[in-house]
């Protein structure tokens, strides 16, 4: 089937926030390729929140609404029946990237013959682009081209645009918390795995440096990991110029990042959100590869201590250490990233911005 002929298209998004953001150019190109189609995006909460008000999908379906709780969830017989009924109601004529859906959904899709399936199979095997040192977005473009027959422009990168209401909310939040819009830096210690989290005390020291050297106020995005954010704030010496933001809608978090002059974070969804709204960033990497996941931006820097032989370089997905929650280097991977190396990357990103603003 040619996508230009499809009328009801289902796109199965990757599970994580960052992975979903990397797919935004895919959704944008799909919308342009099949303007006649009703597009449904199926993904996990909270990542799919970012697609609201984007115009990239006509319908958003959330895997948790079926009662599924994680990517390998096989589902119960009742859940599988509910998925079948949902497919019958929506009458999709094409479903894209089923291999990236939750296991229960994959089981149902592969057992049906009334839906045309197109897949990149990006999560399995070595990616030829990554194997040659290419970037993650390049690999994704190649996979979509081969799997769907749809060419994504080489200059297409993820972009998020806060609505006027979201921008006003962000402005009010910052002012109400004593922070100056555009002179605020975000510092976030959160991460999906403990192996991807740089020490909280180090983030606190970076926060103090940004206040003392650069005159920034500090925003600490935390999501549900409030305890970690409060630990950073508690370790800082200038707490009167800081604020923590907890679990709010992801589009509001994106609007906050859009008003920040910098984000310092781990390799996490926040990193991708900052890249998508154009915020300069410095990301600390442990068991994952910057060449794959760091946003393609001249104001994005990835900091890493050493080349771990266990780290995945030629394929997407978590390394074995993350899956096992065990660092094969004795918890030294991300812990080995020095404060000086992160501070140097921060200054490298900030100084050109200052020259553009005041030069």
mmCIF file of C-alpha atoms in Angstrom:
data_model
loop_
_atom_site.group_PDB
_atom_site.id
_atom_site.type_symbol
_atom_site.label_atom_id
_atom_site.label_comp_id
_atom_site.label_asym_id
_atom_site.label_seq_id
_atom_site.Cartn_x
_atom_site.Cartn_y
_atom_site.Cartn_z
ATOM 1 C CA UNK A 1 0.000 0.000 0.000
ATOM 2 C CA UNK A 2 1.133 3.527 -0.797
ATOM 3 C CA UNK A 3 0.665 5.847 2.172
ATOM 4 C CA UNK A 4 -0.845 8.435 -0.168
ATOM 5 C CA UNK A 5 -3.788 6.050 -0.639
ATOM 6 C CA UNK A 6 -4.404 5.344 3.067
ATOM 7 C CA UNK A 7 -7.382 6.955 4.797
ATOM 8 C CA UNK A 8 -7.000 5.753 8.399
ATOM 9 C CA UNK A 9 -3.399 5.420 9.577
ATOM 10 C CA UNK A 10 -2.210 4.211 12.967
ATOM 11 C CA UNK A 11 1.352 5.104 14.014
ATOM 12 C CA UNK A 12 2.850 3.160 16.918
ATOM 13 C CA UNK A 13 5.281 5.477 18.681
ATOM 14 C CA UNK A 14 8.316 4.464 20.666
ATOM 15 C CA UNK A 15 7.709 4.217 24.403
ATOM 16 C CA UNK A 16 9.917 6.892 25.969
ATOM 17 C CA UNK A 17 9.588 10.672 25.908
ATOM 18 C CA UNK A 18 12.891 11.236 24.133
ATOM 19 C CA UNK A 19 12.276 8.461 21.604
ATOM 20 C CA UNK A 20 8.862 9.919 20.788
ATOM 21 C CA UNK A 21 10.295 13.419 20.291
ATOM 22 C CA UNK A 22 12.840 12.022 17.832
ATOM 23 C CA UNK A 23 9.850 10.842 15.769
ATOM 24 C CA UNK A 24 8.277 14.294 15.379
ATOM 25 C CA UNK A 25 9.821 14.807 11.899
ATOM 26 C CA UNK A 26 8.363 11.422 10.958
ATOM 27 C CA UNK A 27 4.850 12.505 11.954
ATOM 28 C CA UNK A 28 5.256 15.858 10.219
ATOM 29 C CA UNK A 29 6.360 14.221 6.971
ATOM 30 C CA UNK A 30 3.553 11.656 7.235
ATOM 31 C CA UNK A 31 1.009 14.471 7.577
ATOM 32 C CA UNK A 32 2.402 16.099 4.413
ATOM 33 C CA UNK A 33 2.592 12.780 2.535
ATOM 34 C CA UNK A 34 -0.964 11.683 3.377
ATOM 35 C CA UNK A 35 -2.966 14.897 3.937
ATOM 36 C CA UNK A 36 -6.217 13.038 3.277
ATOM 37 C CA UNK A 37 -5.650 10.496 6.050
ATOM 38 C CA UNK A 38 -6.935 10.483 9.601
ATOM 39 C CA UNK A 39 -3.797 9.824 11.651
ATOM 40 C CA UNK A 40 -3.923 8.166 15.070
ATOM 41 C CA UNK A 41 -0.780 8.231 17.212
ATOM 42 C CA UNK A 42 -0.528 5.395 19.738
ATOM 43 C CA UNK A 43 2.000 5.826 22.533
ATOM 44 C CA UNK A 44 2.700 5.859 26.234
ATOM 45 C CA UNK A 45 1.860 8.510 28.784
ATOM 46 C CA UNK A 46 3.187 11.016 29.508
ATOM 47 C CA UNK A 47 5.141 11.194 26.212
ATOM 48 C CA UNK A 48 2.027 11.539 24.052
ATOM 49 C CA UNK A 49 1.044 14.697 25.961
ATOM 50 C CA UNK A 50 3.553 16.525 23.779
ATOM 51 C CA UNK A 51 1.494 15.779 20.660
ATOM 52 C CA UNK A 52 -1.524 17.686 21.962
ATOM 53 C CA UNK A 53 -2.166 20.948 20.049
ATOM 54 C CA UNK A 54 0.585 19.974 17.597
ATOM 55 C CA UNK A 55 -1.589 19.171 14.602
ATOM 56 C CA UNK A 56 0.532 16.078 13.945
ATOM 57 C CA UNK A 57 -2.215 13.593 14.813
ATOM 58 C CA UNK A 58 -6.011 13.684 14.589
ATOM 59 C CA UNK A 59 -6.369 11.249 17.473
ATOM 60 C CA UNK A 60 -4.056 10.300 20.328
ATOM 61 C CA UNK A 61 -4.355 6.853 21.915
ATOM 62 C CA UNK A 62 -2.615 6.017 25.198
ATOM 63 C CA UNK A 63 -1.435 2.467 25.892
ATOM 64 C CA UNK A 64 -2.134 2.840 29.617
ATOM 65 C CA UNK A 65 -5.826 3.341 28.790
ATOM 66 C CA UNK A 66 -5.911 -0.323 27.784
ATOM 67 C CA UNK A 67 -4.521 -1.269 31.204
ATOM 68 C CA UNK A 68 -0.972 -1.845 29.940
ATOM 69 C CA UNK A 69 1.814 -0.717 32.260
ATOM 70 C CA UNK A 70 5.161 -1.297 30.487
ATOM 71 C CA UNK A 71 6.655 -2.022 27.083
ATOM 72 C CA UNK A 72 6.850 -5.817 27.610
ATOM 73 C CA UNK A 73 3.356 -6.100 29.122
ATOM 74 C CA UNK A 74 1.654 -9.129 27.429
ATOM 75 C CA UNK A 75 -1.794 -8.052 28.603
ATOM 76 C CA UNK A 76 -4.613 -10.207 29.934
ATOM 77 C CA UNK A 77 -7.217 -11.970 27.739
ATOM 78 C CA UNK A 78 -9.638 -9.155 28.598
ATOM 79 C CA UNK A 79 -7.120 -6.491 27.519
ATOM 80 C CA UNK A 80 -6.422 -8.312 24.261
ATOM 81 C CA UNK A 81 -10.161 -8.442 23.570
ATOM 82 C CA UNK A 82 -10.464 -4.714 24.268
ATOM 83 C CA UNK A 83 -7.667 -4.009 21.777
ATOM 84 C CA UNK A 84 -9.429 -6.089 19.120
ATOM 85 C CA UNK A 85 -12.653 -4.141 19.702
ATOM 86 C CA UNK A 86 -10.777 -0.838 19.476
ATOM 87 C CA UNK A 87 -9.277 -1.860 16.144
ATOM 88 C CA UNK A 88 -12.685 -2.933 14.854
ATOM 89 C CA UNK A 89 -14.137 0.460 15.807
ATOM 90 C CA UNK A 90 -11.353 2.484 14.191
ATOM 91 C CA UNK A 91 -11.025 0.433 10.982
ATOM 92 C CA UNK A 92 -7.394 1.322 10.280
ATOM 93 C CA UNK A 93 -6.267 0.428 6.789
ATOM 94 C CA UNK A 94 -2.560 0.902 7.608
ATOM 95 C CA UNK A 95 -0.602 0.459 10.845
ATOM 96 C CA UNK A 96 2.996 1.667 11.037
ATOM 97 C CA UNK A 97 5.829 0.452 13.267
ATOM 98 C CA UNK A 98 4.001 -2.289 15.138
ATOM 99 C CA UNK A 99 7.366 -3.589 16.390
ATOM 100 C CA UNK A 100 7.601 -0.522 18.646
ATOM 101 C CA UNK A 101 4.220 -1.077 20.334
ATOM 102 C CA UNK A 102 3.696 -2.730 23.721
ATOM 103 C CA UNK A 103 3.872 -6.536 23.509
ATOM 104 C CA UNK A 104 0.104 -7.011 23.943
ATOM 105 C CA UNK A 105 -0.566 -4.709 21.000
ATOM 106 C CA UNK A 106 2.042 -6.469 18.862
ATOM 107 C CA UNK A 107 0.390 -9.807 19.592
ATOM 108 C CA UNK A 108 -3.002 -8.529 18.485
ATOM 109 C CA UNK A 109 -1.755 -6.752 15.352
ATOM 110 C CA UNK A 110 0.285 -9.666 14.066
ATOM 111 C CA UNK A 111 -2.772 -11.909 14.390
ATOM 112 C CA UNK A 112 -4.980 -9.762 12.157
ATOM 113 C CA UNK A 113 -5.211 -9.803 8.375
ATOM 114 C CA UNK A 114 -7.430 -6.762 7.821
ATOM 115 C CA UNK A 115 -4.748 -4.118 8.504
ATOM 116 C CA UNK A 116 -1.782 -3.460 6.224
ATOM 117 C CA UNK A 117 1.409 -3.364 8.327
ATOM 118 C CA UNK A 118 4.546 -1.330 7.563
ATOM 119 C CA UNK A 119 7.502 -1.566 9.910
ATOM 120 C CA UNK A 120 11.044 -0.219 10.315
ATOM 121 C CA UNK A 121 12.169 -2.960 12.718
ATOM 122 C CA UNK A 122 14.557 -0.292 14.025
ATOM 123 C CA UNK A 123 14.898 -1.880 17.466
ATOM 124 C CA UNK A 124 16.429 -5.120 16.228
ATOM 125 C CA UNK A 125 19.909 -5.721 14.869
ATOM 126 C CA UNK A 126 22.709 -3.355 13.961
ATOM 127 C CA UNK A 127 21.761 -0.110 12.264
ATOM 128 C CA UNK A 128 23.974 0.547 9.214
ATOM 129 C CA UNK A 129 23.953 4.330 9.718
ATOM 130 C CA UNK A 130 24.951 4.092 13.391
ATOM 131 C CA UNK A 131 27.572 1.473 12.568
ATOM 132 C CA UNK A 132 29.274 4.082 10.354
ATOM 133 C CA UNK A 133 29.198 6.730 13.098
ATOM 134 C CA UNK A 134 26.002 8.444 11.931
ATOM 135 C CA UNK A 135 23.572 10.326 14.165
ATOM 136 C CA UNK A 136 20.355 8.956 15.620
ATOM 137 C CA UNK A 137 18.105 11.186 13.513
ATOM 138 C CA UNK A 138 19.961 10.082 10.374
ATOM 139 C CA UNK A 139 19.389 6.446 11.286
ATOM 140 C CA UNK A 140 15.713 7.080 11.886
ATOM 141 C CA UNK A 141 15.333 8.812 8.512
ATOM 142 C CA UNK A 142 16.952 5.854 6.750
ATOM 143 C CA UNK A 143 14.779 3.330 8.594
ATOM 144 C CA UNK A 144 11.576 5.171 7.722
ATOM 145 C CA UNK A 145 12.632 5.491 4.093
ATOM 146 C CA UNK A 146 13.258 1.761 3.783
ATOM 147 C CA UNK A 147 10.367 0.586 5.967
ATOM 148 C CA UNK A 148 7.615 2.967 4.897
ATOM 149 C CA UNK A 149 8.861 4.185 1.540
ATOM 150 C CA UNK A 150 8.625 7.758 2.815
ATOM 151 C CA UNK A 151 11.527 10.167 2.511
ATOM 152 C CA UNK A 152 12.125 12.528 5.433
ATOM 153 C CA UNK A 153 14.044 15.719 4.527
ATOM 154 C CA UNK A 154 17.667 15.586 5.663
ATOM 155 C CA UNK A 155 17.316 18.899 7.495
ATOM 156 C CA UNK A 156 14.212 17.834 9.440
ATOM 157 C CA UNK A 157 14.740 17.938 13.207
ATOM 158 C CA UNK A 158 12.230 17.705 16.091
ATOM 159 C CA UNK A 159 10.435 20.953 16.892
ATOM 160 C CA UNK A 160 7.890 21.764 19.589
ATOM 161 C CA UNK A 161 5.940 25.016 19.633
ATOM 162 C CA UNK A 162 4.181 26.016 22.877
ATOM 163 C CA UNK A 163 0.748 27.543 22.473
ATOM 164 C CA UNK A 164 0.065 31.092 23.607
ATOM 165 C CA UNK A 165 -1.657 29.774 26.735
ATOM 166 C CA UNK A 166 1.295 27.502 27.549
ATOM 167 C CA UNK A 167 3.779 30.344 27.035
ATOM 168 C CA UNK A 168 1.749 32.634 29.309
ATOM 169 C CA UNK A 169 1.560 29.921 31.970
ATOM 170 C CA UNK A 170 5.343 29.477 31.860
ATOM 171 C CA UNK A 171 5.944 33.213 32.151
ATOM 172 C CA UNK A 172 3.602 33.452 35.146
ATOM 173 C CA UNK A 173 5.203 30.435 36.833
ATOM 174 C CA UNK A 174 8.695 31.897 36.572
ATOM 175 C CA UNK A 175 7.691 35.357 37.771
ATOM 176 C CA UNK A 176 5.604 33.973 40.649
ATOM 177 C CA UNK A 177 8.617 31.960 41.818
ATOM 178 C CA UNK A 178 10.996 34.905 41.663
ATOM 179 C CA UNK A 179 12.802 33.770 38.531
ATOM 180 C CA UNK A 180 13.620 36.000 35.573
ATOM 181 C CA UNK A 181 12.416 34.694 32.194
ATOM 182 C CA UNK A 182 15.312 34.236 29.719
ATOM 183 C CA UNK A 183 17.818 34.699 32.575
ATOM 184 C CA UNK A 184 16.888 31.380 34.137
ATOM 185 C CA UNK A 185 18.842 28.167 33.687
ATOM 186 C CA UNK A 186 17.244 24.764 34.200
ATOM 187 C CA UNK A 187 19.237 22.131 36.098
ATOM 188 C CA UNK A 188 17.641 18.696 36.348
ATOM 189 C CA UNK A 189 18.973 15.537 38.045
ATOM 190 C CA UNK A 190 16.133 13.250 36.916
ATOM 191 C CA UNK A 191 16.624 10.167 34.789
ATOM 192 C CA UNK A 192 14.809 6.969 33.857
ATOM 193 C CA UNK A 193 17.574 4.791 35.327
ATOM 194 C CA UNK A 194 19.891 5.349 38.272
ATOM 195 C CA UNK A 195 22.773 4.508 35.924
ATOM 196 C CA UNK A 196 21.880 7.573 33.839
ATOM 197 C CA UNK A 197 21.866 10.011 36.785
ATOM 198 C CA UNK A 198 24.848 12.212 37.543
ATOM 199 C CA UNK A 199 25.233 12.890 41.311
ATOM 200 C CA UNK A 200 22.792 15.431 42.747
ATOM 201 C CA UNK A 201 25.554 17.281 44.572
ATOM 202 C CA UNK A 202 27.290 17.878 41.229
ATOM 203 C CA UNK A 203 24.128 19.397 39.765
ATOM 204 C CA UNK A 204 23.947 21.616 42.851
ATOM 205 C CA UNK A 205 27.487 22.858 42.220
ATOM 206 C CA UNK A 206 26.647 23.602 38.583
ATOM 207 C CA UNK A 207 23.590 25.518 39.782
ATOM 208 C CA UNK A 208 25.707 27.623 42.124
ATOM 209 C CA UNK A 209 28.196 28.292 39.318
ATOM 210 C CA UNK A 210 25.405 29.488 37.019
ATOM 211 C CA UNK A 211 24.151 31.881 39.681
ATOM 212 C CA UNK A 212 27.535 33.247 40.705
ATOM 213 C CA UNK A 213 29.311 33.382 37.325
ATOM 214 C CA UNK A 214 26.465 33.966 34.898
ATOM 215 C CA UNK A 215 23.780 35.687 36.993
ATOM 216 C CA UNK A 216 21.129 33.067 36.250
ATOM 217 C CA UNK A 217 18.227 32.051 38.427
ATOM 218 C CA UNK A 218 17.765 28.275 38.661
ATOM 219 C CA UNK A 219 14.753 26.163 37.729
ATOM 220 C CA UNK A 220 14.861 22.484 38.729
ATOM 221 C CA UNK A 221 12.439 20.338 36.668
ATOM 222 C CA UNK A 222 11.616 17.219 38.656
ATOM 223 C CA UNK A 223 8.485 15.514 37.358
ATOM 224 C CA UNK A 224 7.636 12.764 39.851
ATOM 225 C CA UNK A 225 11.236 12.696 41.169
ATOM 226 C CA UNK A 226 10.699 15.576 43.602
ATOM 227 C CA UNK A 227 12.987 14.111 46.242
ATOM 228 C CA UNK A 228 15.944 14.217 43.862
ATOM 229 C CA UNK A 229 15.219 17.817 42.845
ATOM 230 C CA UNK A 230 14.880 18.924 46.458
ATOM 231 C CA UNK A 231 18.216 17.261 47.204
ATOM 232 C CA UNK A 232 19.837 19.428 44.519
ATOM 233 C CA UNK A 233 18.174 22.551 45.850
ATOM 234 C CA UNK A 234 19.136 21.683 49.420
ATOM 235 C CA UNK A 235 22.791 21.270 48.448
ATOM 236 C CA UNK A 236 22.968 24.648 46.707
ATOM 237 C CA UNK A 237 24.330 27.698 48.452
ATOM 238 C CA UNK A 238 21.953 30.190 46.766
ATOM 239 C CA UNK A 239 18.539 28.612 47.335
ATOM 240 C CA UNK A 240 16.707 31.951 47.300
ATOM 241 C CA UNK A 241 17.080 32.090 43.512
ATOM 242 C CA UNK A 242 15.793 28.588 42.796
ATOM 243 C CA UNK A 243 12.450 26.902 42.180
ATOM 244 C CA UNK A 244 11.374 23.290 41.697
ATOM 245 C CA UNK A 245 8.680 22.327 39.198
ATOM 246 C CA UNK A 246 7.023 18.962 39.839
ATOM 247 C CA UNK A 247 4.566 16.887 37.852
ATOM 248 C CA UNK A 248 2.836 19.206 35.396
ATOM 249 C CA UNK A 249 1.685 18.623 31.828
ATOM 250 C CA UNK A 250 4.698 17.996 29.597
ATOM 251 C CA UNK A 251 3.740 20.764 27.186
ATOM 252 C CA UNK A 252 3.943 23.218 30.082
ATOM 253 C CA UNK A 253 7.374 21.863 30.961
ATOM 254 C CA UNK A 254 8.385 22.422 27.336
ATOM 255 C CA UNK A 255 7.086 25.997 27.563
ATOM 256 C CA UNK A 256 9.183 26.545 30.694
ATOM 257 C CA UNK A 257 12.290 25.210 28.959
ATOM 258 C CA UNK A 258 11.603 27.535 26.025
ATOM 259 C CA UNK A 259 11.963 30.493 28.421
ATOM 260 C CA UNK A 260 15.251 29.192 29.870
ATOM 261 C CA UNK A 261 18.643 30.227 28.589
ATOM 262 C CA UNK A 262 20.163 26.811 29.284
ATOM 263 C CA UNK A 263 19.377 23.272 30.449
ATOM 264 C CA UNK A 264 21.898 21.041 32.220
ATOM 265 C CA UNK A 265 20.576 17.501 32.566
ATOM 266 C CA UNK A 266 21.130 13.804 32.124
ATOM 267 C CA UNK A 267 20.274 11.918 28.939
ATOM 268 C CA UNK A 268 16.520 12.016 29.423
ATOM 269 C CA UNK A 269 13.293 13.245 27.878
ATOM 270 C CA UNK A 270 13.977 16.770 29.139
ATOM 271 C CA UNK A 271 17.105 16.877 26.983
ATOM 272 C CA UNK A 272 15.051 16.140 23.869
ATOM 273 C CA UNK A 273 12.371 18.630 24.901
ATOM 274 C CA UNK A 274 14.964 21.382 25.302
ATOM 275 C CA UNK A 275 16.418 20.606 21.889
ATOM 276 C CA UNK A 276 12.944 20.690 20.332
ATOM 277 C CA UNK A 277 12.126 24.162 21.724
ATOM 278 C CA UNK A 278 15.564 25.551 20.838
ATOM 279 C CA UNK A 279 17.020 25.833 24.339
ATOM 280 C CA UNK A 280 20.830 25.466 24.590
ATOM 281 C CA UNK A 281 21.748 22.396 26.615
ATOM 282 C CA UNK A 282 24.521 20.393 28.206
ATOM 283 C CA UNK A 283 23.693 16.724 28.776
ATOM 284 C CA UNK A 284 25.662 14.257 30.890
ATOM 285 C CA UNK A 285 25.881 10.777 29.384
ATOM 286 C CA UNK A 286 26.716 7.491 31.086
ATOM 287 C CA UNK A 287 25.540 4.201 29.540
ATOM 288 C CA UNK A 288 24.112 5.791 26.376
ATOM 289 C CA UNK A 289 25.733 7.371 23.323
ATOM 290 C CA UNK A 290 25.596 11.130 22.596
ATOM 291 C CA UNK A 291 26.083 10.467 18.873
ATOM 292 C CA UNK A 292 22.750 8.608 18.887
ATOM 293 C CA UNK A 293 20.633 10.619 21.287
ATOM 294 C CA UNK A 294 22.024 14.149 21.667
ATOM 295 C CA UNK A 295 19.769 16.591 19.742
ATOM 296 C CA UNK A 296 21.274 17.891 16.526
ATOM 297 C CA UNK A 297 21.840 21.506 17.517
ATOM 298 C CA UNK A 298 24.880 23.819 17.459
ATOM 299 C CA UNK A 299 24.060 24.763 21.064
ATOM 300 C CA UNK A 300 23.862 21.176 22.391
ATOM 301 C CA UNK A 301 26.819 19.512 24.097
ATOM 302 C CA UNK A 302 27.150 15.978 25.409
ATOM 303 C CA UNK A 303 29.652 15.196 28.170
ATOM 304 C CA UNK A 304 30.909 11.667 28.721
ATOM 305 C CA UNK A 305 33.785 10.224 30.734
ATOM 306 C CA UNK A 306 35.045 7.319 28.636
ATOM 307 C CA UNK A 307 34.062 4.857 25.926
ATOM 308 C CA UNK A 308 32.453 1.924 27.713
ATOM 309 C CA UNK A 309 32.728 -1.358 25.734
ATOM 310 C CA UNK A 310 29.301 -2.429 27.008
ATOM 311 C CA UNK A 311 27.536 0.666 25.679
ATOM 312 C CA UNK A 312 25.323 0.263 22.587
ATOM 313 C CA UNK A 313 26.825 2.208 19.685
ATOM 314 C CA UNK A 314 25.277 0.642 16.616
ATOM 315 C CA UNK A 315 21.647 0.236 17.599
ATOM 316 C CA UNK A 316 18.885 2.028 19.447
ATOM 317 C CA UNK A 317 17.624 0.861 22.817
ATOM 318 C CA UNK A 318 18.962 0.487 26.358
ATOM 319 C CA UNK A 319 22.286 -1.199 27.042
ATOM 320 C CA UNK A 320 22.402 -4.430 29.034
ATOM 321 C CA UNK A 321 23.593 -2.569 32.130
ATOM 322 C CA UNK A 322 20.404 -0.489 32.155
ATOM 323 C CA UNK A 323 18.217 -3.555 31.638
ATOM 324 C CA UNK A 324 19.993 -5.335 34.503
ATOM 325 C CA UNK A 325 20.323 -2.176 36.657
ATOM 326 C CA UNK A 326 23.973 -3.059 37.120
ATOM 327 C CA UNK A 327 27.039 -1.090 35.994
ATOM 328 C CA UNK A 328 29.753 -3.460 34.777
ATOM 329 C CA UNK A 329 32.343 -0.824 35.733
ATOM 330 C CA UNK A 330 31.283 -0.736 39.389
ATOM 331 C CA UNK A 331 28.996 2.324 39.095
ATOM 332 C CA UNK A 332 31.859 4.355 37.618
ATOM 333 C CA UNK A 333 30.412 5.162 34.201
ATOM 334 C CA UNK A 334 28.429 8.343 34.790
ATOM 335 C CA UNK A 335 30.089 8.923 38.157
ATOM 336 C CA UNK A 336 33.370 9.429 36.313
ATOM 337 C CA UNK A 337 32.067 12.540 34.528
ATOM 338 C CA UNK A 338 33.895 15.413 36.240
ATOM 339 C CA UNK A 339 32.450 18.669 37.455
ATOM 340 C CA UNK A 340 35.136 20.551 35.505
ATOM 341 C CA UNK A 341 34.177 18.902 32.214
ATOM 342 C CA UNK A 342 30.500 19.807 32.640
ATOM 343 C CA UNK A 343 31.356 23.358 33.740
ATOM 344 C CA UNK A 344 33.578 23.774 30.673
ATOM 345 C CA UNK A 345 30.768 22.608 28.380
ATOM 346 C CA UNK A 346 28.360 25.031 30.087
ATOM 347 C CA UNK A 347 30.717 27.965 29.529
ATOM 348 C CA UNK A 348 31.280 26.886 25.928
ATOM 349 C CA UNK A 349 27.531 26.995 25.246
ATOM 350 C CA UNK A 350 26.822 30.194 27.196
ATOM 351 C CA UNK A 351 29.594 32.464 25.926
ATOM 352 C CA UNK A 352 28.574 32.491 22.222
ATOM 353 C CA UNK A 353 25.007 33.194 23.350
ATOM 354 C CA UNK A 354 26.233 36.203 25.316
ATOM 355 C CA UNK A 355 28.162 37.494 22.326
ATOM 356 C CA UNK A 356 25.074 37.267 20.134
ATOM 357 C CA UNK A 357 22.902 38.959 22.751
ATOM 358 C CA UNK A 358 25.248 41.735 23.845
ATOM 359 C CA UNK A 359 28.010 41.915 21.248
#
